[in-house]
Coordinates of C-alpha atoms in Angstrom, one line a residue:
M1 CA 29.0 8.1 6.1
L2 CA 26.0 10.3 6.6
T3 CA 26.4 13.5 8.3
L4 CA 22.9 15.0 9.5
E5 CA 24.9 18.4 9.0
N6 CA 25.2 17.5 5.5
Y7 CA 21.8 16.2 5.1
A8 CA 20.0 18.9 7.2
A9 CA 21.3 21.6 4.7
Q10 CA 20.4 19.0 1.9
R11 CA 16.6 19.1 3.2
A12 CA 16.5 22.9 3.9
E13 CA 17.2 23.6 0.4
L14 CA 14.6 20.9 -0.9
E15 CA 12.0 22.8 1.4
A16 CA 12.6 26.3 0.0
K17 CA 11.9 25.3 -3.2
P18 CA 8.3 25.9 -4.9
L19 CA 6.3 22.5 -5.2
F20 CA 3.9 21.6 -8.2
R21 CA 0.5 23.2 -7.1
N22 CA -1.0 19.8 -7.8
V23 CA -0.6 16.2 -9.7
G24 CA -1.6 17.3 -13.0
A25 CA 0.8 20.0 -12.9
L26 CA 3.3 17.5 -12.2
I27 CA 2.5 15.3 -15.2
D28 CA 2.2 18.2 -17.3
H29 CA 5.6 18.6 -16.1
A30 CA 6.6 15.3 -17.2
T31 CA 5.0 15.1 -20.4
E32 CA 6.2 18.4 -21.7
N33 CA 10.3 18.2 -20.8
F34 CA 10.4 14.4 -21.0
S35 CA 7.7 13.6 -23.9
D36 CA 10.5 11.6 -25.7
N37 CA 11.6 9.8 -22.5
L38 CA 10.2 6.1 -21.6
A39 CA 7.3 6.0 -19.6
W40 CA 5.7 2.5 -19.3
I41 CA 8.2 -0.2 -20.6
F42 CA 6.3 -3.9 -20.3
T43 CA 8.6 -6.4 -18.4
D44 CA 6.5 -9.4 -19.1
E45 CA 4.9 -8.9 -22.6
D46 CA 5.5 -8.5 -25.9
R47 CA 4.6 -5.2 -26.1
S48 CA 5.8 -1.6 -27.2
P49 CA 7.1 0.5 -24.4
L50 CA 4.8 4.0 -24.3
T51 CA 6.6 7.3 -24.1
Y52 CA 5.6 10.1 -22.1
R53 CA 3.9 11.5 -24.9
D54 CA 1.7 8.6 -25.4
L55 CA 1.2 8.5 -21.9
G56 CA 0.4 12.0 -22.0
A57 CA -2.4 11.7 -24.8
L58 CA -4.2 8.7 -23.1
I59 CA -4.7 10.8 -20.1
E60 CA -5.7 13.8 -22.2
K61 CA -8.4 11.5 -23.7
S62 CA -9.3 9.6 -20.5
A63 CA -10.1 12.9 -18.9
N64 CA -12.1 13.9 -21.7
A65 CA -14.2 10.5 -21.6
F66 CA -14.8 10.7 -18.1
R67 CA -15.9 14.5 -18.7
I68 CA -18.4 13.2 -20.9
M69 CA -19.3 10.4 -19.1
G70 CA -20.1 13.4 -16.2
V71 CA -17.6 13.0 -13.6
R72 CA -16.7 16.7 -12.2
K73 CA -14.6 17.9 -9.8
G74 CA -15.3 16.3 -6.4
S75 CA -17.1 13.0 -8.5
H76 CA -16.0 9.7 -6.5
V77 CA -14.8 7.2 -9.3
A78 CA -13.9 3.7 -7.8
L79 CA -11.3 1.8 -10.4
I80 CA -11.8 -1.4 -10.6
M81 CA -8.5 -2.4 -13.1
P82 CA -5.9 -4.6 -13.5
T83 CA -2.1 -3.9 -14.4
S84 CA -2.4 -1.5 -17.2
P85 CA -1.4 2.0 -19.0
E86 CA -5.2 2.4 -18.9
H87 CA -5.6 2.2 -15.3
L88 CA -3.0 4.4 -14.8
A89 CA -3.9 6.8 -17.1
A90 CA -7.3 6.7 -15.4
W91 CA -6.2 7.9 -12.4
A92 CA -4.2 10.4 -13.1
A93 CA -7.0 12.0 -15.9
L94 CA -9.0 11.9 -12.2
A95 CA -6.2 13.9 -10.7
K96 CA -6.4 16.4 -13.4
I97 CA -10.0 16.8 -13.3
G98 CA -10.3 17.1 -9.7
A99 CA -12.8 14.1 -9.4
V100 CA -11.6 11.8 -6.3
S101 CA -10.2 8.1 -7.5
I102 CA -10.8 4.9 -5.5
G103 CA -8.5 1.8 -5.8
I104 CA -10.1 -1.2 -5.6
N105 CA -8.8 -4.1 -4.9
P106 CA -10.2 -6.7 -7.5
A107 CA -9.2 -9.7 -5.2
Y108 CA -11.9 -8.6 -2.7
T109 CA -15.2 -10.9 -2.5
T110 CA -18.5 -9.0 -2.9
T111 CA -19.0 -8.5 0.4
E112 CA -15.6 -6.7 0.5
L113 CA -16.4 -4.9 -2.9
A114 CA -20.0 -3.6 -1.4
Y115 CA -18.6 -2.7 1.5
T116 CA -15.7 -0.7 -0.1
L117 CA -18.9 0.8 -2.9
T118 CA -20.9 1.9 -0.1
D119 CA -18.3 3.2 2.6
S120 CA -16.3 5.2 -0.2
K121 CA -19.7 6.7 -1.7
A122 CA -18.6 5.5 -5.2
E123 CA -20.2 7.4 -7.6
Y124 CA -19.0 5.9 -10.9
V125 CA -17.4 3.3 -11.9
L126 CA -14.8 1.9 -14.1
I127 CA -14.3 -1.6 -14.0
A128 CA -12.3 -4.5 -16.1
S129 CA -14.9 -6.9 -18.1
E130 CA -12.7 -9.7 -16.2
Y131 CA -14.2 -8.4 -12.4
L132 CA -17.3 -7.6 -14.2
S133 CA -19.3 -11.1 -12.8
K134 CA -18.0 -10.6 -9.6
F135 CA -20.2 -6.7 -9.5
Q136 CA -22.9 -8.0 -10.7
Q137 CA -23.7 -10.3 -8.0
L138 CA -23.0 -7.2 -5.8
P139 CA -26.5 -8.0 -3.0
S140 CA -29.2 -6.0 -3.3
G141 CA -28.7 -4.2 -6.9
H142 CA -26.7 -1.1 -7.7
A143 CA -29.3 1.8 -6.8
N144 CA -27.7 1.2 -3.0
Y145 CA -24.3 2.0 -3.6
G146 CA -25.2 5.4 -5.4
I147 CA -23.5 4.3 -8.6
E148 CA -24.6 6.8 -11.2
K149 CA -22.9 5.0 -14.3
I150 CA -20.6 2.1 -15.2
A151 CA -18.0 1.9 -18.2
V152 CA -16.2 -1.6 -18.9
W153 CA -12.7 -2.0 -20.9
G154 CA -11.8 -4.7 -22.1
D155 CA -14.4 -7.5 -23.9
H156 CA -17.6 -5.7 -25.1
T157 CA -21.0 -5.9 -23.3
Q158 CA -24.2 -4.9 -24.0
D159 CA -25.3 -3.7 -20.2
F160 CA -22.7 -1.2 -19.7
A161 CA -20.8 1.4 -21.6
S162 CA -17.2 0.4 -23.1
W163 CA -15.1 2.6 -22.0
A164 CA -12.7 1.6 -25.1
D165 CA -15.5 3.1 -27.0
K166 CA -15.5 6.2 -25.3
L167 CA -11.6 6.6 -25.0
D168 CA -11.9 6.2 -29.0
K169 CA -14.9 9.3 -28.9
A170 CA -13.0 11.6 -26.8
P171 CA -11.2 14.4 -28.0
A172 CA -7.3 13.9 -27.8
S173 CA -6.6 17.5 -26.5
S174 CA -8.2 18.7 -23.6
N175 CA -10.9 21.1 -25.4
L176 CA -12.9 21.2 -22.3
E177 CA -11.5 23.8 -19.2
L178 CA -10.4 21.3 -16.3
A179 CA -10.9 22.0 -12.9
D180 CA -8.9 24.7 -10.6
V181 CA -7.5 22.4 -8.6
A182 CA -5.9 22.9 -5.0
F183 CA -2.6 21.2 -3.8
E184 CA -4.8 20.2 0.0
D185 CA -7.7 19.1 -2.6
P186 CA -8.9 15.5 -2.4
I187 CA -7.8 13.5 -5.4
N188 CA -8.1 9.3 -4.3
I189 CA -9.4 7.5 -1.4
L190 CA -6.8 4.5 -0.2
F191 CA -8.1 1.6 1.8
T192 CA -6.0 0.9 4.7
S193 CA -6.7 -2.1 7.7
G194 CA -7.7 -0.7 10.8
S195 CA -8.0 -2.3 14.4
T196 CA -11.4 -1.7 14.7
G197 CA -12.8 -4.0 11.7
F198 CA -13.0 -3.5 7.8
P199 CA -10.8 -1.4 6.3
K200 CA -10.9 2.6 6.5
G201 CA -10.9 4.8 3.2
C202 CA -8.0 7.2 3.6
V203 CA -8.7 10.5 2.1
L204 CA -5.6 11.6 0.4
P205 CA -4.7 15.6 -1.0
H206 CA -2.4 16.0 -3.8
S207 CA -0.1 17.0 -2.2
Y208 CA 0.4 13.7 -0.7
W209 CA 1.7 12.4 -4.5
V210 CA 3.3 15.5 -4.8
V211 CA 5.5 15.4 -1.7
K212 CA 6.8 12.0 -2.0
G213 CA 7.4 12.5 -5.6
V214 CA 9.8 15.2 -5.6
V215 CA 11.2 13.6 -2.0
M216 CA 12.3 10.7 -3.9
A217 CA 13.4 12.6 -6.9
N218 CA 15.6 14.1 -4.4
L219 CA 17.0 11.7 -2.4
W220 CA 17.8 9.5 -5.9
P221 CA 18.5 11.6 -8.8
G222 CA 19.6 9.9 -12.0
I223 CA 17.3 7.5 -11.8
T224 CA 16.1 6.5 -15.0
R225 CA 13.9 2.7 -14.8
I226 CA 12.1 1.9 -11.8
Q227 CA 10.9 -1.3 -10.7
C228 CA 6.9 -1.6 -10.6
D229 CA 5.4 -4.8 -9.5
A230 CA 2.4 -3.8 -7.3
P231 CA -1.2 -3.4 -8.3
F232 CA -2.2 0.4 -8.6
H233 CA -4.8 0.3 -5.9
Y234 CA -1.8 0.5 -3.8
M235 CA 0.3 3.5 -3.0
G236 CA 3.1 1.9 -4.1
P237 CA 2.8 2.6 -8.1
L238 CA 1.4 5.7 -7.4
W239 CA 4.1 7.1 -5.5
R240 CA 6.6 5.3 -8.2
F241 CA 4.5 6.9 -10.8
A242 CA 5.2 10.8 -9.4
F243 CA 8.9 9.7 -8.9
A244 CA 9.3 9.0 -12.5
C245 CA 7.6 12.1 -13.6
S246 CA 10.2 14.2 -11.5
L247 CA 12.9 12.6 -13.3
G248 CA 11.3 11.8 -17.1
A249 CA 12.1 7.9 -15.6
A250 CA 10.5 4.8 -17.0
L251 CA 8.3 2.6 -15.1
C252 CA 9.1 -1.0 -15.5
V253 CA 5.9 -2.1 -15.0
S254 CA 4.9 -6.2 -14.1
P255 CA 1.4 -7.8 -13.9
R256 CA 2.8 -9.0 -10.2
A257 CA 5.6 -9.8 -7.8
S258 CA 7.8 -12.6 -8.4
L259 CA 10.4 -14.5 -6.2
T260 CA 11.5 -16.5 -8.8
R261 CA 11.6 -13.7 -11.8
F262 CA 13.1 -10.4 -9.9
V263 CA 16.6 -10.6 -10.6
E264 CA 15.8 -11.6 -14.5
R265 CA 13.3 -8.5 -14.9
W266 CA 16.3 -6.1 -12.9
K267 CA 19.2 -7.2 -15.7
K268 CA 16.5 -7.1 -18.9
N269 CA 15.2 -4.0 -18.0
K270 CA 18.0 -2.4 -16.8
I271 CA 16.3 -1.5 -14.1
D272 CA 18.2 0.9 -11.5
F273 CA 15.8 1.6 -8.7
G274 CA 14.5 -1.3 -7.6
W275 CA 12.7 -3.0 -3.8
V276 CA 13.2 -5.2 -1.7
N277 CA 12.0 -7.6 0.8
N278 CA 12.8 -10.1 3.2
A279 CA 11.4 -13.2 0.9
M280 CA 13.4 -11.7 -1.7
A281 CA 17.0 -11.7 0.5
M282 CA 16.0 -14.9 0.9
T283 CA 15.8 -16.8 -2.5
T284 CA 18.8 -19.6 -3.7
E285 CA 21.3 -17.0 -4.8
G286 CA 22.3 -17.5 -8.2
N287 CA 25.2 -17.2 -10.7
G288 CA 25.9 -13.3 -11.5
D289 CA 22.6 -11.8 -9.3
G290 CA 25.3 -8.8 -8.9
L291 CA 25.6 -8.3 -12.9
N292 CA 23.0 -5.8 -12.8
D293 CA 22.2 -1.9 -13.3
L294 CA 20.7 -0.9 -9.8
K295 CA 22.2 1.9 -8.5
I296 CA 19.5 1.2 -5.1
L297 CA 16.9 -0.6 -3.8
G298 CA 14.7 0.4 -1.0
T299 CA 12.4 -1.4 1.5
S300 CA 11.0 -1.2 4.7
G301 CA 10.8 -3.7 7.9
F302 CA 14.2 -5.3 6.5
N303 CA 15.7 -7.8 8.6
P304 CA 19.2 -6.1 9.9
L305 CA 20.8 -9.5 9.9
L306 CA 20.1 -9.9 6.1
H307 CA 21.2 -6.1 5.4
A308 CA 24.8 -6.7 4.8
A309 CA 24.6 -10.1 2.7
T310 CA 22.0 -8.9 0.2
E311 CA 23.8 -5.7 -0.5
K312 CA 26.8 -7.8 -1.0
R313 CA 25.0 -10.4 -3.2
F314 CA 23.2 -7.7 -5.1
D315 CA 26.4 -5.5 -5.1
T316 CA 24.3 -2.2 -4.5
A317 CA 23.0 -0.3 -1.6
I318 CA 19.7 -0.9 0.2
R319 CA 18.1 1.9 2.3
E320 CA 15.5 1.3 4.9
H321 CA 12.5 3.8 4.5
Y322 CA 9.5 4.2 6.9
G323 CA 6.1 5.2 6.3
M324 CA 2.4 4.4 5.8
T325 CA -0.8 4.9 3.7
E326 CA -1.6 7.6 5.9
I327 CA 1.3 9.2 6.0
G328 CA 3.3 8.8 2.6
L329 CA 7.1 8.6 3.4
A330 CA 8.2 9.9 7.0
I331 CA 11.6 8.5 7.5
V332 CA 14.3 7.8 4.9
T333 CA 18.0 6.5 4.8
P334 CA 19.8 8.8 2.2
R335 CA 22.5 6.9 0.1
D336 CA 25.6 8.1 1.7
A337 CA 24.4 6.5 5.5
S338 CA 26.4 2.6 5.5
N339 CA 26.6 3.4 8.8
L340 CA 23.3 2.3 9.7
V341 CA 23.6 -1.0 7.7
G342 CA 22.4 -3.8 9.6
T343 CA 21.6 -1.6 12.7
G344 CA 18.0 -1.4 12.2
S345 CA 17.4 2.1 12.2
C346 CA 14.9 3.6 9.6
G347 CA 17.0 6.6 9.6
V348 CA 16.0 10.3 9.8
V349 CA 13.0 12.2 9.3
A350 CA 12.2 13.0 6.0
P351 CA 11.5 16.2 3.8
F352 CA 8.5 17.8 4.6
R353 CA 8.0 16.1 7.9
E354 CA 8.3 16.6 11.1
C355 CA 8.3 13.4 13.4
M356 CA 8.1 13.1 17.3
I357 CA 8.1 10.7 19.8
A358 CA 5.3 10.9 22.4
D359 CA 3.2 9.5 25.1
E360 CA -0.4 8.2 25.3
Q361 CA -1.1 12.0 26.1
G362 CA 0.7 13.4 23.0
N363 CA 3.2 14.6 25.1
R364 CA 7.4 14.8 23.2
L365 CA 9.4 11.8 24.9
P366 CA 13.1 12.4 25.1
D367 CA 15.7 10.2 23.1
G368 CA 15.8 6.9 23.9
E369 CA 12.3 5.9 25.5
V370 CA 10.0 4.6 23.1
G371 CA 6.3 5.9 22.6
E372 CA 4.1 6.2 19.7
L373 CA 5.6 7.8 16.5
C374 CA 3.5 10.7 15.5
V375 CA 3.8 12.4 12.3
K376 CA 3.0 16.1 10.3
G377 CA 3.3 17.9 7.4
P378 CA 1.8 18.9 4.1
G379 CA 0.3 16.0 2.3
I380 CA -1.2 13.5 5.5
V381 CA -4.5 11.6 5.2
K382 CA -7.3 14.4 5.4
E383 CA -9.9 11.9 7.1
Y384 CA -11.4 8.6 7.2
I385 CA -14.2 8.8 4.8
G386 CA -17.3 8.7 6.9
R387 CA -16.0 8.2 10.2
P388 CA -15.0 11.2 12.4
E389 CA -14.3 9.4 15.5
A390 CA -11.5 7.4 13.7
T391 CA -10.3 10.5 12.2
S392 CA -10.2 12.5 15.6
E393 CA -8.6 9.6 17.6
A394 CA -6.0 9.5 14.9
F395 CA -4.2 12.7 15.5
H396 CA -3.0 14.8 18.1
G397 CA -3.5 18.3 17.3
D398 CA -1.8 18.3 14.0
W399 CA 0.1 15.1 14.5
F400 CA -0.9 12.2 13.1
R401 CA -0.9 9.2 15.3
T402 CA 1.1 6.2 13.5
G403 CA 0.1 3.4 16.0
D404 CA 4.0 2.6 16.2
L405 CA 6.1 2.4 18.6
F406 CA 9.5 3.8 17.8
R407 CA 12.7 5.4 19.6
R408 CA 15.3 7.8 18.1
D409 CA 18.5 7.6 19.8
E410 CA 20.9 11.0 20.3
Q411 CA 21.9 11.3 16.8
G412 CA 18.5 11.7 15.6
Y413 CA 18.2 8.0 13.7
Y414 CA 14.6 6.5 14.0
Y415 CA 14.1 2.9 15.3
F416 CA 11.1 1.0 14.7
Q417 CA 10.2 -1.2 18.0
S418 CA 6.2 -3.2 17.7
R419 CA 2.8 -2.0 16.5
I420 CA 0.3 -0.6 19.4
K421 CA -2.8 -1.1 16.9
D422 CA -3.8 -4.7 16.2
I423 CA -2.6 -5.1 12.4
I424 CA -1.0 -8.3 10.8
R425 CA 1.6 -7.2 8.4
R426 CA 1.8 -10.1 5.9
S427 CA 4.2 -9.2 3.0
A428 CA 2.9 -6.1 1.6
E429 CA -0.3 -6.5 2.9
N430 CA -2.1 -4.9 6.0
I431 CA -4.6 -6.7 7.6
S432 CA -6.9 -5.8 10.6
A433 CA -7.2 -8.9 13.3
T434 CA -10.4 -7.6 14.2
E435 CA -11.6 -8.0 10.6
V436 CA -10.9 -11.9 10.9
E437 CA -11.9 -12.5 13.9
T438 CA -15.6 -10.8 12.8
V439 CA -15.8 -13.6 10.5
L440 CA -14.3 -16.0 12.0
A441 CA -17.3 -15.6 14.9
T442 CA -19.7 -16.1 12.2
I443 CA -18.9 -19.8 12.2
P444 CA -21.4 -22.3 13.9
G445 CA -19.7 -23.8 17.0
I446 CA -17.1 -20.9 17.3
E447 CA -17.6 -19.9 20.8
D448 CA -14.3 -17.5 21.0
V449 CA -11.9 -16.3 18.8
A450 CA -9.1 -14.2 18.7
V451 CA -6.3 -13.6 15.3
G452 CA -3.0 -12.8 15.6
P453 CA 0.5 -12.3 13.9
V454 CA 2.8 -15.2 13.8
K455 CA 6.5 -14.6 12.7
D456 CA 7.4 -15.7 9.1
A457 CA 11.1 -15.4 8.0
M458 CA 9.4 -15.3 3.9
R459 CA 6.7 -12.9 4.8
G460 CA 7.4 -11.1 8.1
E461 CA 4.1 -12.1 9.7
E462 CA 1.5 -15.0 9.2
V463 CA -1.9 -14.6 10.1
K464 CA -3.0 -17.3 13.3
A465 CA -6.3 -17.7 14.4
F466 CA -6.6 -19.2 18.3
V467 CA -10.1 -20.9 18.6
I468 CA -12.6 -21.9 21.4
L469 CA -15.2 -24.2 20.2
K470 CA -18.9 -24.3 21.8
Q471 CA -19.6 -27.2 24.0
G472 CA -19.6 -30.5 22.2
G473 CA -17.8 -29.4 19.7
D474 CA -14.8 -30.9 18.7
P475 CA -11.7 -30.2 15.7
N476 CA -13.2 -32.7 13.6
T477 CA -16.5 -31.0 13.3
V478 CA -15.7 -27.9 13.0
S479 CA -11.8 -28.4 11.1
P480 CA -9.5 -25.9 10.5
E481 CA -10.5 -26.8 6.8
T482 CA -14.2 -26.4 7.4
I483 CA -12.8 -22.7 9.2
I484 CA -10.5 -21.2 6.2
A485 CA -13.0 -22.2 3.4
H486 CA -15.7 -19.9 5.5
C487 CA -13.6 -17.2 5.6
S488 CA -12.4 -17.5 2.0
V489 CA -16.1 -16.8 1.2
V490 CA -15.6 -13.2 2.5
L491 CA -12.1 -12.5 3.3
A492 CA -9.6 -12.0 0.1
R493 CA -7.1 -14.6 0.0
Y494 CA -4.1 -12.7 1.8
K495 CA -6.3 -12.2 5.0
L496 CA -6.7 -16.1 5.3
P497 CA -5.8 -17.8 8.6
R498 CA -2.6 -19.9 7.9
Y499 CA -2.6 -21.6 11.5
V500 CA -5.5 -22.5 13.0
Q501 CA -5.3 -24.1 16.8
Y502 CA -7.9 -24.7 19.5
Y503 CA -8.3 -24.1 23.2
S504 CA -10.5 -24.5 25.7
E505 CA -9.2 -21.6 28.0
F506 CA -7.4 -18.4 27.0
P507 CA -5.6 -15.6 29.1
R508 CA -7.4 -12.6 30.0
T509 CA -7.5 -9.4 30.8
S510 CA -9.3 -8.1 34.9
S511 CA -12.2 -6.7 32.3
N512 CA -12.5 -10.2 31.2
K513 CA -10.8 -8.9 27.5
I514 CA -8.6 -11.9 26.0
A515 CA -5.2 -10.9 26.5
K516 CA -3.6 -11.4 23.4
R517 CA -0.3 -10.7 23.6
R518 CA -0.1 -13.6 26.3
L519 CA -2.2 -15.6 24.4
L520 CA 0.6 -14.7 21.6
D521 CA 3.8 -15.6 23.9
G522 CA 1.9 -19.1 24.7
E523 CA -0.6 -18.4 27.6
G524 CA -3.9 -20.1 27.4
T525 CA -5.3 -23.8 27.8
A526 CA -4.3 -25.3 24.2
V527 CA -6.0 -28.7 23.3
T528 CA -4.2 -29.4 19.6
K529 CA -1.4 -28.6 18.6
T530 CA -1.1 -25.8 15.5
F531 CA -2.6 -26.9 11.8
D532 CA -0.6 -25.2 9.2
A533 CA -2.8 -24.9 5.9
A534 CA 0.4 -24.8 3.4
T535 CA 1.6 -27.9 4.6
G536 CA -1.6 -29.4 5.9
S537 CA -0.4 -31.1 9.0
W538 CA -0.1 -30.6 12.7
S539 CA 3.0 -29.4 14.4

C-alpha cells in the first residue's frame, strides 16, 4: 500500500537531481549509453528493429538535411507524416537544431490543414507523398501560408524536393554546429481543441518532454518495452520516446491502435509497459489474456467499476494518471497504491508539479470542496500561439487552469469530477463542441444548433447534435445523413456527430443563451427521436 511519506521522500530525491538541459541532451544520453539496445520494434511489419545507434544516425542525418534545407533555431517546421522512424527522427532532429516542429494530423480536411498551417506560422513542411494531394488542394496557393520550402517523403515527385534524397546526401555526423538550446526554449506546437472554436496551438518547451520522460522512468524503473500505438503528431508517442530514452527501452510501434490485436501485440513483443482504456477493458476476454510480460498498465479516465476485474484479467497492476496537452503529467498513481484501485482517484501530485483546487477567482479551496484544478511547475505550455487573450485566460498567475473540476481528500488523493470547458472526450480525442457547432450552423435549413457529449461505454463520450430547423424544414429535407455528410467535408472523421436529434425549442438562460447542460439532461422540446449514425436507426 502507498504511504504518502515514502512517496514524498522519493519525489524529493528525484527533484533534487539535475535534469537534461534539453531534449537533444536526453537523446544523446540514450544513443551514447544504450547504443546496442533496441529503440524501435515494428509490431505489425516484418522489418528489422532499430537500435539506438541506428536511430541516432537517422536523427543526425535528418538534422543535417534540415540544416541544408535552411532550417535554423526557431524555424517552424510542419510534419505531416505517418507513423515511421523517419517521423520520429525528424521530430528529434528539429529538437536538436532548436527548431519548432508542428504536429499535424494527416486526417485533417483541407480546411483544417489550411487553418493549422496558418495558425502555427509554418515556414517549412515535411510531408509524406500519400498526403500530398490534400496539401495541393489548399485554397489560394502555398504562398499565403508563409511556407518557404517543402520536402516529400515517399514516392518521388517532380514538384517538390525528395526527403529521401536529402537524407542520402546529408552527412552522417553533425559537422554543422547545432544551436545552443535552452531548457525552456520552444520545441513543438501541438494542437488541442478548446471551447471557443478551432483548435489552439500549444507552444511546448523542451522541459515539457524532459520532465515527463524522467518522471515516468522514475515511476516505472526496469521497463524495457513500451507499447506505442498512437500517431506521432500526438503527445502520447513523444512522451513514450522520452520515457524510453531515459531507460534505454524500446518503443513497440504499431501503425494504429486495435481493439482486436492489442493482447496479441503485448504477448508477441514482450511488452512490459502498456496502456489500457475502457474500450479495451470491455472487449471479450480470451483464454490466457494474463499470460503476458506486463509489469504495469497506465490509464487515464478509467471506469473504476472495471478496474479490479481488468487487473485480474491481464494479471497486472493498472495505474491511473491525469494530464493534458498543456501540462503533460500532473497527477500520478504509484505502483504500490493498490488501495486506490476502484476508487476513481487519479492519485497524488506528480514530481515537478504543484496542484491547487481553486474557485473562480483562483483562491485555494480546502480539502473536500470541488473546484478547478490548477497546476504549475517546469515544462508547462508557454502560450497558445497567436492568442494572447486565450493564453492570459488560461492562467491564474503562474497557475495553469485545466478547466477540469476536481476535489482532493484529506489524505492528498485527487478525484476528477467533471469538465468546465465545452469539450467532448471521444476515446483519446478532444473535440471542441463549438467547432462542430460552427460547421453545423452553415448548413442551409438549420436555424439553431447545439453540440454536446453523450456518455458511451466504449469511447467514454460520443458527439451529439441538437438541431432546430428553419420554418418549413423537416428531418426528411435536412436529414441526419445530409448533416453528417456536410460535416465530413470540413471535419475529421472522429469529430463527426454520431447522434442527431431535432428540436423545436431549446432551454435558455436568462441572457437567452442555450442552456446546454439542461438540454443534455433532457429539457427542451424534441420533435424526433435520436438518430444513431452507427446503426442508421432512430431510437
